[in-house]
Coordinates of C-alpha atoms and ligand atoms in Angstrom, one line a residue:
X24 CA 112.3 -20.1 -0.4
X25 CA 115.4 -20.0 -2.8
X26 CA 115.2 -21.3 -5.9
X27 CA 117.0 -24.6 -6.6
X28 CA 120.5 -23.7 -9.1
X29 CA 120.9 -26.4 -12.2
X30 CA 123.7 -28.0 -11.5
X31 CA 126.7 -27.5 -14.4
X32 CA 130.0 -29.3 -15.0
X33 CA 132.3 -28.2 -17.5
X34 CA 135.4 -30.3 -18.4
X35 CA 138.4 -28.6 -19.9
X36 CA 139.4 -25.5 -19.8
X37 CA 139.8 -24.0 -23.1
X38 CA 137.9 -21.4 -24.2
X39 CA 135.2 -23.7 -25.3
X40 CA 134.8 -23.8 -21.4
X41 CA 134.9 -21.2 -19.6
X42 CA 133.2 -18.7 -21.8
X43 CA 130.1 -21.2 -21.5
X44 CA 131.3 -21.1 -17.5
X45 CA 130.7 -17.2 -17.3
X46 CA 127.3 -17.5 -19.1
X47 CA 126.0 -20.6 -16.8
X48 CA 127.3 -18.8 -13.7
X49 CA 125.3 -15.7 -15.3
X50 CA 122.0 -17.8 -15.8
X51 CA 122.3 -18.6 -12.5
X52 CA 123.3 -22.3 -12.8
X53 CA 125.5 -23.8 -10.0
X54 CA 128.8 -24.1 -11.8
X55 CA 132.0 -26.8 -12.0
X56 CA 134.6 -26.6 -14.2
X57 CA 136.9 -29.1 -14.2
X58 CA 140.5 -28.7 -15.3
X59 CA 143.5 -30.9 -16.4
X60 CA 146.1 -28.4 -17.2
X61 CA 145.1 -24.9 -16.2
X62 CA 142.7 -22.5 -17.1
X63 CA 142.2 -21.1 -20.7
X64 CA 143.3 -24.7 -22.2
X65 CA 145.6 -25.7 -24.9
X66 CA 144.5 -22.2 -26.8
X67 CA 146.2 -20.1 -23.7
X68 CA 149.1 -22.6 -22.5
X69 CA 150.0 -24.0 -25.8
X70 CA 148.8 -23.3 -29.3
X71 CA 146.9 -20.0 -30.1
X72 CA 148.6 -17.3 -27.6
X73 CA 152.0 -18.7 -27.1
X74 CA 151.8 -18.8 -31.1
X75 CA 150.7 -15.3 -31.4
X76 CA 153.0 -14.1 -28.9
X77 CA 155.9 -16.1 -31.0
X78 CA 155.0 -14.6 -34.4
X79 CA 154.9 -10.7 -33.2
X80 CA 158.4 -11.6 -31.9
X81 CA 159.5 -12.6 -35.5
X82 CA 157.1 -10.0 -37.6
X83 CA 159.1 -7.6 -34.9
X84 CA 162.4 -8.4 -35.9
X85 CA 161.8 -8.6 -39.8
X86 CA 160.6 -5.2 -39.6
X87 CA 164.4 -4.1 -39.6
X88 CA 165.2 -6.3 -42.4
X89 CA 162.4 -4.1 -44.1
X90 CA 163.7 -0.5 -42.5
X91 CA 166.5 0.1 -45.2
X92 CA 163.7 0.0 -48.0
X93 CA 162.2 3.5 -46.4
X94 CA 165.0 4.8 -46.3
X95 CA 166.1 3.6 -42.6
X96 CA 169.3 2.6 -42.0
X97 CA 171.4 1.6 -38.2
X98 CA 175.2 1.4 -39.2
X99 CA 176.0 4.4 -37.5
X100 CA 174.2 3.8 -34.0
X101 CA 174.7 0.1 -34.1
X102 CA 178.0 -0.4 -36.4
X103 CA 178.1 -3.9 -36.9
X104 CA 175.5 -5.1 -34.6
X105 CA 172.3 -7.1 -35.9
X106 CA 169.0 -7.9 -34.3
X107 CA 169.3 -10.9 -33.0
X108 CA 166.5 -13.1 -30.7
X109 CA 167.6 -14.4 -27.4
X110 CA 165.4 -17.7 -27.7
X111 CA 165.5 -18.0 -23.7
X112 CA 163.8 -14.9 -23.2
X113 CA 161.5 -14.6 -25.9
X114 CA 160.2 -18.0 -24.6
X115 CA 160.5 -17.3 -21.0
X116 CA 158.1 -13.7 -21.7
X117 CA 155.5 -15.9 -23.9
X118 CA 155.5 -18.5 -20.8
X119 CA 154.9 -15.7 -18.4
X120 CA 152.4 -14.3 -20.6
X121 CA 150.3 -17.2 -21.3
X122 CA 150.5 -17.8 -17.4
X123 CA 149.0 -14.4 -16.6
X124 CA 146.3 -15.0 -19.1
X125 CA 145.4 -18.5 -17.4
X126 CA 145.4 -17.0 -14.2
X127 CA 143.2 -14.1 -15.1
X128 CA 140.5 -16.4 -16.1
X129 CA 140.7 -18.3 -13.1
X130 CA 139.9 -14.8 -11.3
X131 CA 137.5 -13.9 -13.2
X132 CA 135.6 -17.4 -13.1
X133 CA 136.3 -17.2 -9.4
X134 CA 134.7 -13.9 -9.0
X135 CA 131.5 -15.5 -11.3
X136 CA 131.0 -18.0 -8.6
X137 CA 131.8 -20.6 -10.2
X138 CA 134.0 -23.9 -8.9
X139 CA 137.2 -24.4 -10.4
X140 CA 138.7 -28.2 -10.0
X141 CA 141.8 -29.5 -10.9
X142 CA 141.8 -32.3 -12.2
X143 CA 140.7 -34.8 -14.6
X144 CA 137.1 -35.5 -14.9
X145 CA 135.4 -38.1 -16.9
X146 CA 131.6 -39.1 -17.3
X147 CA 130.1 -42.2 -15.1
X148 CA 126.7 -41.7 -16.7
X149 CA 124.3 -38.9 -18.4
X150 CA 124.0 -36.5 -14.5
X151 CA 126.8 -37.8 -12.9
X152 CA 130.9 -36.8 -13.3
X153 CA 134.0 -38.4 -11.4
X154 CA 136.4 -35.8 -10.6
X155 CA 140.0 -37.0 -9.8
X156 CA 142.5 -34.5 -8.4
X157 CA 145.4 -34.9 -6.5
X158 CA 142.7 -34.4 -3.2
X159 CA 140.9 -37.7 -4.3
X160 CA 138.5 -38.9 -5.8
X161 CA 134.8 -37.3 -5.9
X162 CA 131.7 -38.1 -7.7
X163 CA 128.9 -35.0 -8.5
X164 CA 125.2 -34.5 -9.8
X165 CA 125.5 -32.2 -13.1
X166 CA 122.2 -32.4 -14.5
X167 CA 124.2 -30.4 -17.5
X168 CA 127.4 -31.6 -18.5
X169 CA 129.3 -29.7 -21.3
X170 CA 132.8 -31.6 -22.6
X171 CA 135.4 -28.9 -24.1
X172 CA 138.5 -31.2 -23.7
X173 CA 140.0 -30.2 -26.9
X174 CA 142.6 -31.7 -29.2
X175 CA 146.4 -32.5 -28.7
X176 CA 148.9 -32.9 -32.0
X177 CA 148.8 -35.7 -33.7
X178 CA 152.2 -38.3 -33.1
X179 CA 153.4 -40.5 -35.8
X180 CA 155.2 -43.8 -35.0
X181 CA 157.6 -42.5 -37.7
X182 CA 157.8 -39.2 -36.1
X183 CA 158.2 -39.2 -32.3
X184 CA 158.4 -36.1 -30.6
X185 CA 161.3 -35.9 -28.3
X186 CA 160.7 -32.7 -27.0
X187 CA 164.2 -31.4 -27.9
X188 CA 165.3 -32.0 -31.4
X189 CA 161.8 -33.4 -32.4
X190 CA 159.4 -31.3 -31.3
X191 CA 155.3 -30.5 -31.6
X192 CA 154.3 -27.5 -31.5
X193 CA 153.4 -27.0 -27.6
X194 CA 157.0 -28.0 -27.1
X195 CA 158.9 -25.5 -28.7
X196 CA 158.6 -23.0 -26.0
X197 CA 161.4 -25.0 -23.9
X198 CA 164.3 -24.5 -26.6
X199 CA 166.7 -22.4 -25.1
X200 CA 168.4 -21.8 -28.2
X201 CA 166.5 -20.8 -31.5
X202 CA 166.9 -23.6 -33.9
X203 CA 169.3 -23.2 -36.4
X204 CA 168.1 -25.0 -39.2
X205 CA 164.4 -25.6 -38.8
X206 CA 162.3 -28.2 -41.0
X207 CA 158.5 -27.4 -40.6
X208 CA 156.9 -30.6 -41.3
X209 CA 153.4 -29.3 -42.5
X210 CA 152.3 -26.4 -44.2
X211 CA 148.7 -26.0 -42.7
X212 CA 147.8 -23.1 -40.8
X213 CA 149.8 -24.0 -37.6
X214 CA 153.0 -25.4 -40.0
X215 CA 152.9 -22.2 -42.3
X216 CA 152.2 -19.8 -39.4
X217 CA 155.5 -21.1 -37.4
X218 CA 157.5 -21.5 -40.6
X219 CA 157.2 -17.8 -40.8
X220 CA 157.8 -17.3 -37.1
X221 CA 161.2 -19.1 -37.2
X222 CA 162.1 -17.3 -40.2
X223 CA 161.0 -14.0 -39.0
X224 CA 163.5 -14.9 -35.8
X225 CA 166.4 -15.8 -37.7
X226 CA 166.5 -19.5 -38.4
X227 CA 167.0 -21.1 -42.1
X228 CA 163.6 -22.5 -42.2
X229 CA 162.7 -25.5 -44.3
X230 CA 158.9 -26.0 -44.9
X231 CA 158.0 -29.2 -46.2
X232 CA 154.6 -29.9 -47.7
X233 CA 152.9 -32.6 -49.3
X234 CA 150.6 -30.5 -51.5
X235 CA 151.1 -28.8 -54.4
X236 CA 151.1 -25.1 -52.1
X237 CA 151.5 -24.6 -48.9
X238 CA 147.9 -23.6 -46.9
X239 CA 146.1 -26.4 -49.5
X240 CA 142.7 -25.7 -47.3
X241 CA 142.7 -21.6 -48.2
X242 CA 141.9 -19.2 -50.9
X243 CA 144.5 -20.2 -53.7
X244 CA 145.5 -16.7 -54.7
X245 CA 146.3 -15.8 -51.1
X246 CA 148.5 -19.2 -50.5
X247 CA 150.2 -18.6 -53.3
X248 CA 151.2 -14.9 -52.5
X249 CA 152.2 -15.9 -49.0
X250 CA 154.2 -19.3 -50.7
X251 CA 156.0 -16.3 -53.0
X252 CA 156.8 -14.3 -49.9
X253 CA 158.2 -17.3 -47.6
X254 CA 160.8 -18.0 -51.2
X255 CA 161.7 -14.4 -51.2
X256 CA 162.4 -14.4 -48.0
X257 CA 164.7 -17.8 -48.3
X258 CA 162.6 -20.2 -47.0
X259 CA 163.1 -23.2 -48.4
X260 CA 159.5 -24.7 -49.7
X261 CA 159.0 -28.3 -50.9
X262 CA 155.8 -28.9 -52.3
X263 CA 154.8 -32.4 -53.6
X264 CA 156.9 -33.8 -50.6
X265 CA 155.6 -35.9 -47.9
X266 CA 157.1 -36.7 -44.7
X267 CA 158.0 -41.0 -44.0
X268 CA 160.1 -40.4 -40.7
X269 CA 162.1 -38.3 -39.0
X270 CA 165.3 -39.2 -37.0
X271 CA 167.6 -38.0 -34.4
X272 CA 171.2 -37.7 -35.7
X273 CA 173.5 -36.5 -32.6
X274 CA 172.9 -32.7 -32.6
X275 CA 170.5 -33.0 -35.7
X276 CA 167.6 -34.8 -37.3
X277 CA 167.0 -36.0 -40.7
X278 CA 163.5 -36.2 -42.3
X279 CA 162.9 -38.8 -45.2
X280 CA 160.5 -38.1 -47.7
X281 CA 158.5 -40.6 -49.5
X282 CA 160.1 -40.6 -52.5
X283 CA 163.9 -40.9 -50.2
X284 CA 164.6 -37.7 -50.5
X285 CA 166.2 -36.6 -46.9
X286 CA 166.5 -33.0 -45.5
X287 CA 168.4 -32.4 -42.9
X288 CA 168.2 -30.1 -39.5
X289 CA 169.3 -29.0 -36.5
X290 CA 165.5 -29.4 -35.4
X291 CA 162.3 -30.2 -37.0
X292 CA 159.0 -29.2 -35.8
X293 CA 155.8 -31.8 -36.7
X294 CA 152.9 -30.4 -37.5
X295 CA 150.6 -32.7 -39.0
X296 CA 147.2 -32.4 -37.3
X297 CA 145.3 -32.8 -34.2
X298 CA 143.7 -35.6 -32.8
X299 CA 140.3 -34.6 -30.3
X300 CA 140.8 -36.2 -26.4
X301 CA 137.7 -38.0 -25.9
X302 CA 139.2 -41.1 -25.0
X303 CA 138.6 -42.1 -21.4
X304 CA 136.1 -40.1 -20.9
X305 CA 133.3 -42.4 -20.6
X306 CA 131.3 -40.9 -23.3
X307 CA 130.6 -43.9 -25.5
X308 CA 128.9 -45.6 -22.2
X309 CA 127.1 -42.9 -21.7
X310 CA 125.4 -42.7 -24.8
X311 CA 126.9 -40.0 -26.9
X312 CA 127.7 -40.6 -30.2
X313 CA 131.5 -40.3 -31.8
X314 CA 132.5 -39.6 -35.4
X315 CA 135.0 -42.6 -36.6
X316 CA 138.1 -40.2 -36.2
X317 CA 136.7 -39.9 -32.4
X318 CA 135.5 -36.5 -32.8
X319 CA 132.4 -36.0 -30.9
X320 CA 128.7 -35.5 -32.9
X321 CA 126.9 -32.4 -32.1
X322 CA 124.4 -30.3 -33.7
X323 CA 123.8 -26.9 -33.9
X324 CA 123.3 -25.8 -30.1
X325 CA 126.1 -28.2 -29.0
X326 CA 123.6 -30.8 -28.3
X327 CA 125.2 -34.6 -28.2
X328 CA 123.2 -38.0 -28.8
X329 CA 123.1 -38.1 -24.6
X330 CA 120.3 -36.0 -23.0
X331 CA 121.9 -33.0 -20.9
X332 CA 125.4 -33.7 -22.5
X333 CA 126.5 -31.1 -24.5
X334 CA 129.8 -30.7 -26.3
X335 CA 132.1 -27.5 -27.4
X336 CA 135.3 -27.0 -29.5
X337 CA 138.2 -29.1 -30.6
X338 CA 136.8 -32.1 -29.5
X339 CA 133.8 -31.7 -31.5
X340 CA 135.5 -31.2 -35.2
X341 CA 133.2 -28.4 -36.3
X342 CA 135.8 -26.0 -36.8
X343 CA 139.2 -25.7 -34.9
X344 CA 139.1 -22.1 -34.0
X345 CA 138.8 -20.6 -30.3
X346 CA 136.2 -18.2 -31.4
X347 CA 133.8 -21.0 -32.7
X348 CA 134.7 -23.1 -29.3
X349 CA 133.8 -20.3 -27.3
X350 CA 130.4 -19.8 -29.2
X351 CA 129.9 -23.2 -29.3
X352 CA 130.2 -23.2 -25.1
X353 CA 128.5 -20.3 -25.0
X354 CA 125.1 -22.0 -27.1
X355 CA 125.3 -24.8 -25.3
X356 CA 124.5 -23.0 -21.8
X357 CA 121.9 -20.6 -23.4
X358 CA 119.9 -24.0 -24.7
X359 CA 120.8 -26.0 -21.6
X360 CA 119.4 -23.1 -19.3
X361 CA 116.3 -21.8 -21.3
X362 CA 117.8 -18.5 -22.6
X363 CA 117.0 -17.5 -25.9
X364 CA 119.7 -19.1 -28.5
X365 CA 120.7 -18.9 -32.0
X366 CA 121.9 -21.6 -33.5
X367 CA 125.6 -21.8 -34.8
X368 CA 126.5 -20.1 -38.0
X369 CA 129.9 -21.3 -39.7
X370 CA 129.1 -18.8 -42.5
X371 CA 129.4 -15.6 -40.3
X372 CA 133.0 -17.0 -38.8
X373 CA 135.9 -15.0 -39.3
X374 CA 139.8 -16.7 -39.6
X375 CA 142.9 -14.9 -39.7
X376 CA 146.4 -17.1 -40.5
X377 CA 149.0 -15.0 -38.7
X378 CA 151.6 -14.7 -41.5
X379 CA 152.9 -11.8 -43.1
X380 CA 150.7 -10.6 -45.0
X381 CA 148.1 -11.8 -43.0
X382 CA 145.1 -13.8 -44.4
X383 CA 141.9 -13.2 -43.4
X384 CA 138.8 -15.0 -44.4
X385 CA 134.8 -14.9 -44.0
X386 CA 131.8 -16.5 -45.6
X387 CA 131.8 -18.6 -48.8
X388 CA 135.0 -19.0 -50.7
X389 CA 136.3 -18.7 -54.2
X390 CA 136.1 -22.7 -54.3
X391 CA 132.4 -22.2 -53.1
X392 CA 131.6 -20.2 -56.0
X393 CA 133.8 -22.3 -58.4
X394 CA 131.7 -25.0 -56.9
X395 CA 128.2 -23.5 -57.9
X396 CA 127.1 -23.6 -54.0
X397 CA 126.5 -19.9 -54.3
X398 CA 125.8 -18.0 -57.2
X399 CA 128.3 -14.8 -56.5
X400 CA 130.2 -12.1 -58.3
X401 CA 133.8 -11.9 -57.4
X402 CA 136.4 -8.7 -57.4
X403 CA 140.0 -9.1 -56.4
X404 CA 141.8 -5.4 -55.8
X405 CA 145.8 -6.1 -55.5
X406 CA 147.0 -3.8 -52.8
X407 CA 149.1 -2.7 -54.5
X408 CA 148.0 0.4 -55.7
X409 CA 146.5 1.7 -52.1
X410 CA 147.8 5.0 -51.5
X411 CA 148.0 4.0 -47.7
X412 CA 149.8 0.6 -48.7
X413 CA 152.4 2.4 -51.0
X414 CA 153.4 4.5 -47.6
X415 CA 153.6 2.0 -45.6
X416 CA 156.2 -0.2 -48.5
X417 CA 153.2 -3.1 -48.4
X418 CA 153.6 -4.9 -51.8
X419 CA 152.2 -8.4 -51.5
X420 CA 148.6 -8.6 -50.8
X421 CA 144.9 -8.1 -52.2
X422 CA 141.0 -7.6 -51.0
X423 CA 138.5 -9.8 -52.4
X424 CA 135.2 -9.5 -52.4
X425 CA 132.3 -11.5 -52.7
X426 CA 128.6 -10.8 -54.0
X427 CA 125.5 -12.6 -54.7
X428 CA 124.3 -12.5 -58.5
X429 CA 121.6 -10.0 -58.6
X430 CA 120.9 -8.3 -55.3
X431 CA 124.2 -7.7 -54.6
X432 CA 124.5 -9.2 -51.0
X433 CA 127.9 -9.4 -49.9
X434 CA 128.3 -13.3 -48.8
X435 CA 132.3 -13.3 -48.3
X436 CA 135.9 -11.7 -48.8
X437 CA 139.2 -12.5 -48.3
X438 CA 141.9 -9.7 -47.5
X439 CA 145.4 -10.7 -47.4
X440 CA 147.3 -7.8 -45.1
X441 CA 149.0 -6.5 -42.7
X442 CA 146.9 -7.2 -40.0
X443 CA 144.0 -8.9 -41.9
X444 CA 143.0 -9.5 -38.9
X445 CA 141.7 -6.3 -38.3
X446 CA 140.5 -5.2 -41.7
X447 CA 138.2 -8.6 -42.3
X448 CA 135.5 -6.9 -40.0
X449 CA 133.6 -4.4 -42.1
X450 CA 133.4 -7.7 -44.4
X451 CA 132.9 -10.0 -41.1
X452 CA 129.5 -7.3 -40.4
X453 CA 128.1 -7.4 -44.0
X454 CA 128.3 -10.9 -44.1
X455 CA 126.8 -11.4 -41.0
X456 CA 124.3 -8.5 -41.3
X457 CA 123.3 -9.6 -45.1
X458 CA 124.6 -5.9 -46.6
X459 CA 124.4 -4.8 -50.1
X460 CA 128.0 -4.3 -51.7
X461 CA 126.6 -0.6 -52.2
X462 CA 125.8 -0.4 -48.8
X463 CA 129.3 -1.3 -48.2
X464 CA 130.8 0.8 -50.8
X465 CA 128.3 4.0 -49.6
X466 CA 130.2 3.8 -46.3
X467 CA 133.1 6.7 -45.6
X468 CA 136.4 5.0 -44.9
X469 CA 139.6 7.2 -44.0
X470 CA 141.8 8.5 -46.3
X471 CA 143.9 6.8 -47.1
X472 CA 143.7 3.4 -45.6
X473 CA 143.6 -0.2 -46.2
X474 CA 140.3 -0.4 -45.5
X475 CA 139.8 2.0 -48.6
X476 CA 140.6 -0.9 -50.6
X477 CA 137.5 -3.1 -49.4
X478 CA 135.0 -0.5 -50.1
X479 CA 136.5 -0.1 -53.6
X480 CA 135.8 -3.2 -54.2
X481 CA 132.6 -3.2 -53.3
X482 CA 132.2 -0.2 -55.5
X483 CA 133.5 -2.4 -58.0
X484 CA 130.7 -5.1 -58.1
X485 CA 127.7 -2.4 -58.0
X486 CA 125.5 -3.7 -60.5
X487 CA 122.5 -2.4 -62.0
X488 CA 121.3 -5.6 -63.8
Ligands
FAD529 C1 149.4 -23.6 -32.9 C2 148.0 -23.2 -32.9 C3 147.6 -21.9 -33.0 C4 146.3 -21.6 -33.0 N1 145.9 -20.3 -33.2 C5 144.6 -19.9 -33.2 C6 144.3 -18.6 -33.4 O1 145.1 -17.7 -33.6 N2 142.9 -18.2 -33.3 C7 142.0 -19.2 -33.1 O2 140.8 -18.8 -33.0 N3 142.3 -20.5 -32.9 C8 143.6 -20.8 -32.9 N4 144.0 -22.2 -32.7 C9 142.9 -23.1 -32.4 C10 142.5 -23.0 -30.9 O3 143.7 -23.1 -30.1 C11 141.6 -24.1 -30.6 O4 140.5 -24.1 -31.5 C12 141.0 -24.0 -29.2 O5 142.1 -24.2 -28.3 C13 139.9 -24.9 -28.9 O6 139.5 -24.7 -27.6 P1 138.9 -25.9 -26.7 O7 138.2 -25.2 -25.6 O8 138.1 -26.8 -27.5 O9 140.1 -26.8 -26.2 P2 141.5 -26.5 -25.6 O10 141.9 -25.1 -25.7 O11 142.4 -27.5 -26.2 O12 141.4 -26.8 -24.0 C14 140.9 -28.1 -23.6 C15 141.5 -28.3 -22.3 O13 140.8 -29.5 -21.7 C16 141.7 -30.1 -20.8 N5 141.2 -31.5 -20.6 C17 141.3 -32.5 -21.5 N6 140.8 -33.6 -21.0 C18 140.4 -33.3 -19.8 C19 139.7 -34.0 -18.8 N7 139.4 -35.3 -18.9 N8 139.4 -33.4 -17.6 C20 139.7 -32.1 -17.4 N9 140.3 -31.4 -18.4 C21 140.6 -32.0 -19.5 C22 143.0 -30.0 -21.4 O14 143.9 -29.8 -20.3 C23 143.0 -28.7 -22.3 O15 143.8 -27.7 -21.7 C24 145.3 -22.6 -32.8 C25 145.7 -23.9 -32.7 C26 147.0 -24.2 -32.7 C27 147.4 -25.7 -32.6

C-alpha cells in the first residue's frame, strides 16, 4: 500500500518559495507551486540579481577610474578613448541573466517532482487554493498552504512611475540609454546601492534623502564613510530633503522637495519602500491575521493565525532579505511536515549593502549596545593600516567588533569592505556558534589579508577581568 503524500501549495515564486518547494518535495509532500511572474520571484526578475548584476557593471568600470593611483595608466593603448557603458547591453546581459537563473529553478523544481503553475493563485478557505492561469480556472486540496508573494515598490500619487523618465526600481532595466542625470529618490539600501550603481556607470547622480545620512537604518560610522565616498566621488547628497512630487518636463523630470526646493533630471528613480502583495488573496476570510501596513503575522516557524497556513518572506515584514525568506520557507515545511525545526533566529542573519566599500553586518548593533539591550565591548580597526588593504589602494573602511562584557562572546560586527560580503562570515560563525573573541583571535588568518583585520580585533577585546 503507498503511503498517502500531504498535499502542499506554494504561491509565489521567490525564494521564500521554492527553497521551502525543494524541502516539501524532499519530505515527500505532494508539491504546487504556483507562480505569477516566473520562477525565483521579484528577487531573480527584479530586485536582488538584476541589482547585483547592475552594480558589478559599475564597481567594474570605476575600477579604471582607480587604475592610475597604482600606477596604471591607458593613454598609450587607448589614446583618447574612455570606458564608457552601452546601457542596452549591460541591461540586455542582466535580463538574460536573471532569465537563466529563473529557468534553472524551474528545472530543478521540475526534477524535485514538484508542480509548477502559472498563474495567480489566491486562498478560498484554510485546505483549499483557486488557481487561475491562462488554462482556466482550477480549484485544489493543500492541506498545507505556504504564501511567499512578496512585496512590490511602493507608488506615490505624487510620484508616478512612468516607466521611462520616472522609474521604480524593476523598471530601469528597459532604458536603452544610461540616464544622464540621475536623481535617486531614497537613500535606503536599494536607493544608496543604485545611487552608486549609476555613478559607478557614468551618470551625474543626485541622491536625495530625507534623513540626516544616507542608510539612516545602518551602523552610523559605516553610513557615514560610504556618504564621504559617494561626495568624493561627485555625487551629489542632500540630506534633510524630502521628496513632495516629481514631474515629467519633456525630456526631463523635476523633483520638488518639501521645503520647494526643485532638482532637476534627465531621470529619476523612486525608491521609497515596499509595500507586501497580500491583497486579493483571500487571506483575511480565511482567518489569518494581517499587521495594519498588510503585512502578514507570523511567528517563529512561519506559522499564521489560520491552521495549515504558513507564510514566508516579503509579505510577512520580518526582514526583507532573500536569505531570511528562504529560511523562513524552508521552517515552515520542516514544521508543517514533522521534521525537526529550529525556530528563526534574526540574530544569526547576515546583510551586505552592495556599495563600494561594501557593508556588511551581523548580530546586535552599535545602537543595541548604545541602547543597553546587550551589555558588549566594542573595537573599531580602520582598514586602513592592513598591510593587504594598503596593496590593494583600499582607504575607506573599518572592522568592528562586538563582545559581551565578561565572557567575551562575540555577539556582532560590522566590516565595511571590499567585498564585506565575504569577510562578514568568520563573524557570521562566531555569532552563530556563541565563540569567544579569543577563540576568534587564536584562529590563523593569511598573511596578509583583510580578514587579518577581524581577528585583530578580536585580539583587541581579550580581556582578563
Ligand atoms: C533592489 C533590491 C535589491 C535587493 N537585493 C538583495 C540582496 O542583495 N540580498 C538579499 O538577501 N535580498 C535582497 N533584496 C530583498 C529580496 O529581493 C527580497 O527579500 C526577496 O525577493 C523576498 O523573497 P520573497 O520570496 O518573499 O518574494 P519575491 O522574490 O518578491 O517573490 C514573490 C513572487 O510571488 C509572485 N506572486 C505574487 N502574488 C502572487 C499570487 N497571488 N499568485 C502567484 N504568484 C504571486 C510574484 O510574481 C513574485 O514574483 C533586494 C530587494 C530589492 C528591492
Amino acid at each position: 500500500m503507498t503511503e498517502r503524500k500531504t498535499s502542499v501549495v506554494v504561491l509565489g515564486g521567490g525564494p521564500g518559495c521554492y527553497e521551502a518547494a525543494l524541502v516539501a518535495a524532499h519530505l515527500g509532500a505532494s508539491v504546487t507551486v504556483v507562480d505569477r511572474d516566473g520562477l525565483g520571484g521579484a528577487a531573480v526578475l527584479t530586485d536582488c540579481v538584476p541589482s547585483k548584476t547592475l552594480i558589478s557593471v559599475g564597481d567594474f568600470m570605476q575600477r579604471f577610474e582607480a587604475a592610475t593611483e597604482l600606477g596604471v595608466g591607458f593613454e598609450a593603448a587607448h589614446a583618447g578613448e574612455e570606458a564608457t557603458a552601452d546601457a542596452s547591453r549591460v541591461n540586455a546581459r542582466i535580463l538574460a541573466l536573471a532569465a537563466a537563473q529563473s529557468h534553472d529553478i524551474e528545472q530543478r523544481l521540475l526534477t524535485e517532482g514538484v508542480r509548477v503553475c502559472r498563474g495567480v493563485g489566491r486562498v478560498l478557505a484554510p485546505g483549499r487554493v483557486r488557481i487561475e492561469s491562462e488554462s482556466g480556472t482550477e480549484d485544489v486540496d493543500a492541506e498545507v498552504v505556504l504564501v511567499a508573494t512578496g512585496a512590490t515598490p511602493r507608488v506615490m500619487d505624487s510620484a508616478r512611475p512612468d516607466g521611462e523618465r520616472i522609474l521604480t526600481w524593476q523598471q530601469i532595466y528597459a532604458l536603452k540609454e544610461l540616464p544622464e542625470r540621475l536623481v535617486v529618490v531614497g537613500s535606503g539600501v536599494t536607493g544608496a546601492e543604485l545611487a552608486h550603481a549609476y555613478l559607478g556607470l557614468g551618470s551625474d547622480v543626485t541622491l536625495v534623502s530625507s534623513r540626516d545620512r544616507v542608510l539612516p537604518g545602518e551602523d552610523a560610522d559605516a553610513a557615514e564613510v560610504i556618504e564621504n565616498v559617494f561626495r568624493r566621488r561627485g555625487m551629489t547628497v542632500l540630506n534633510r530633503s524630502r521628496m513632495a512630487s516629481v514631474e515629467r518636463t519633456g525630456d526631463g523630470v523635476v523633483v520638488t522637495l518639501e521645503d520647494g526646493r526643485t532638482v532637476e533630471g534627465s531621470h529619476c528613480l523612486l525608491a521609497v519602500g515596499s509595500v507586501p502583495q497580500t491583497a486579493g488573496l483571500g487571506l483575511e476570510e480565511a482567518g489569518v491575521e494581517l499587521t495594519a501596513s498588510g503585512h502578514i503575522q507570523v511567528d517563529r516557524v512561519s506559522r499564521t493565525s489560520a491552521r495549515g497556513i504558513y507564510a514566508a518572506g516579503d509579505c510577512t515584514g520580518v526582514l526583507p532579505l532573500a536569505s531570511v525568506a528562504a529560511m523562513q520557507g524552508r521552517i515552515a515545511m520542516a514544521h508543517a511536515l514533522g521534521d525537526a525545526v529550529a525556530p528563526l533566529n534574526l540574530r544569526g542573519v547576515s546583510a551586505n549593502i552592495f556599495t563600494d566599500p561594501e557593508i556588511a553586518t551581523v548580530g546586535y548593533s552599535q545602537k543595541d549596545i548604545d541602547e543597553g539591550k546587550v551589555d558588549a565591548h566594542t573595537v573599531m580597526l580602520p582598514l586602513a593600516t592592513n598591510p593587504r588593504a594598503k596593496m590593494q589602494n583600499v582607504h575607506d573602511g573599518f572592522v568592528k567588533l562586538f563582545a559581551r562584557k565578561g565572557i567575551g562572546t562575540v555577539v556582532g560586527g560590522v566590516v565595511v569592505a571590499p567585498r564585506a560580503s565575504e569577510l562578514i562570515y568568520p563573524v557570521t560563525l562566531a555569532v552563530q556558534h556563541r565563540l569567544t573573541v579569543d577563540q576568534l583571535a587564536g584562529t590563523f588568518t593569511v598573511y596578509p589579508s583583510m580578514s587579518g583585520s577581524i581577528a585583530e580585533a578580536a585580539r583587541r577585546l581579550h580581556t582578563t577581568e
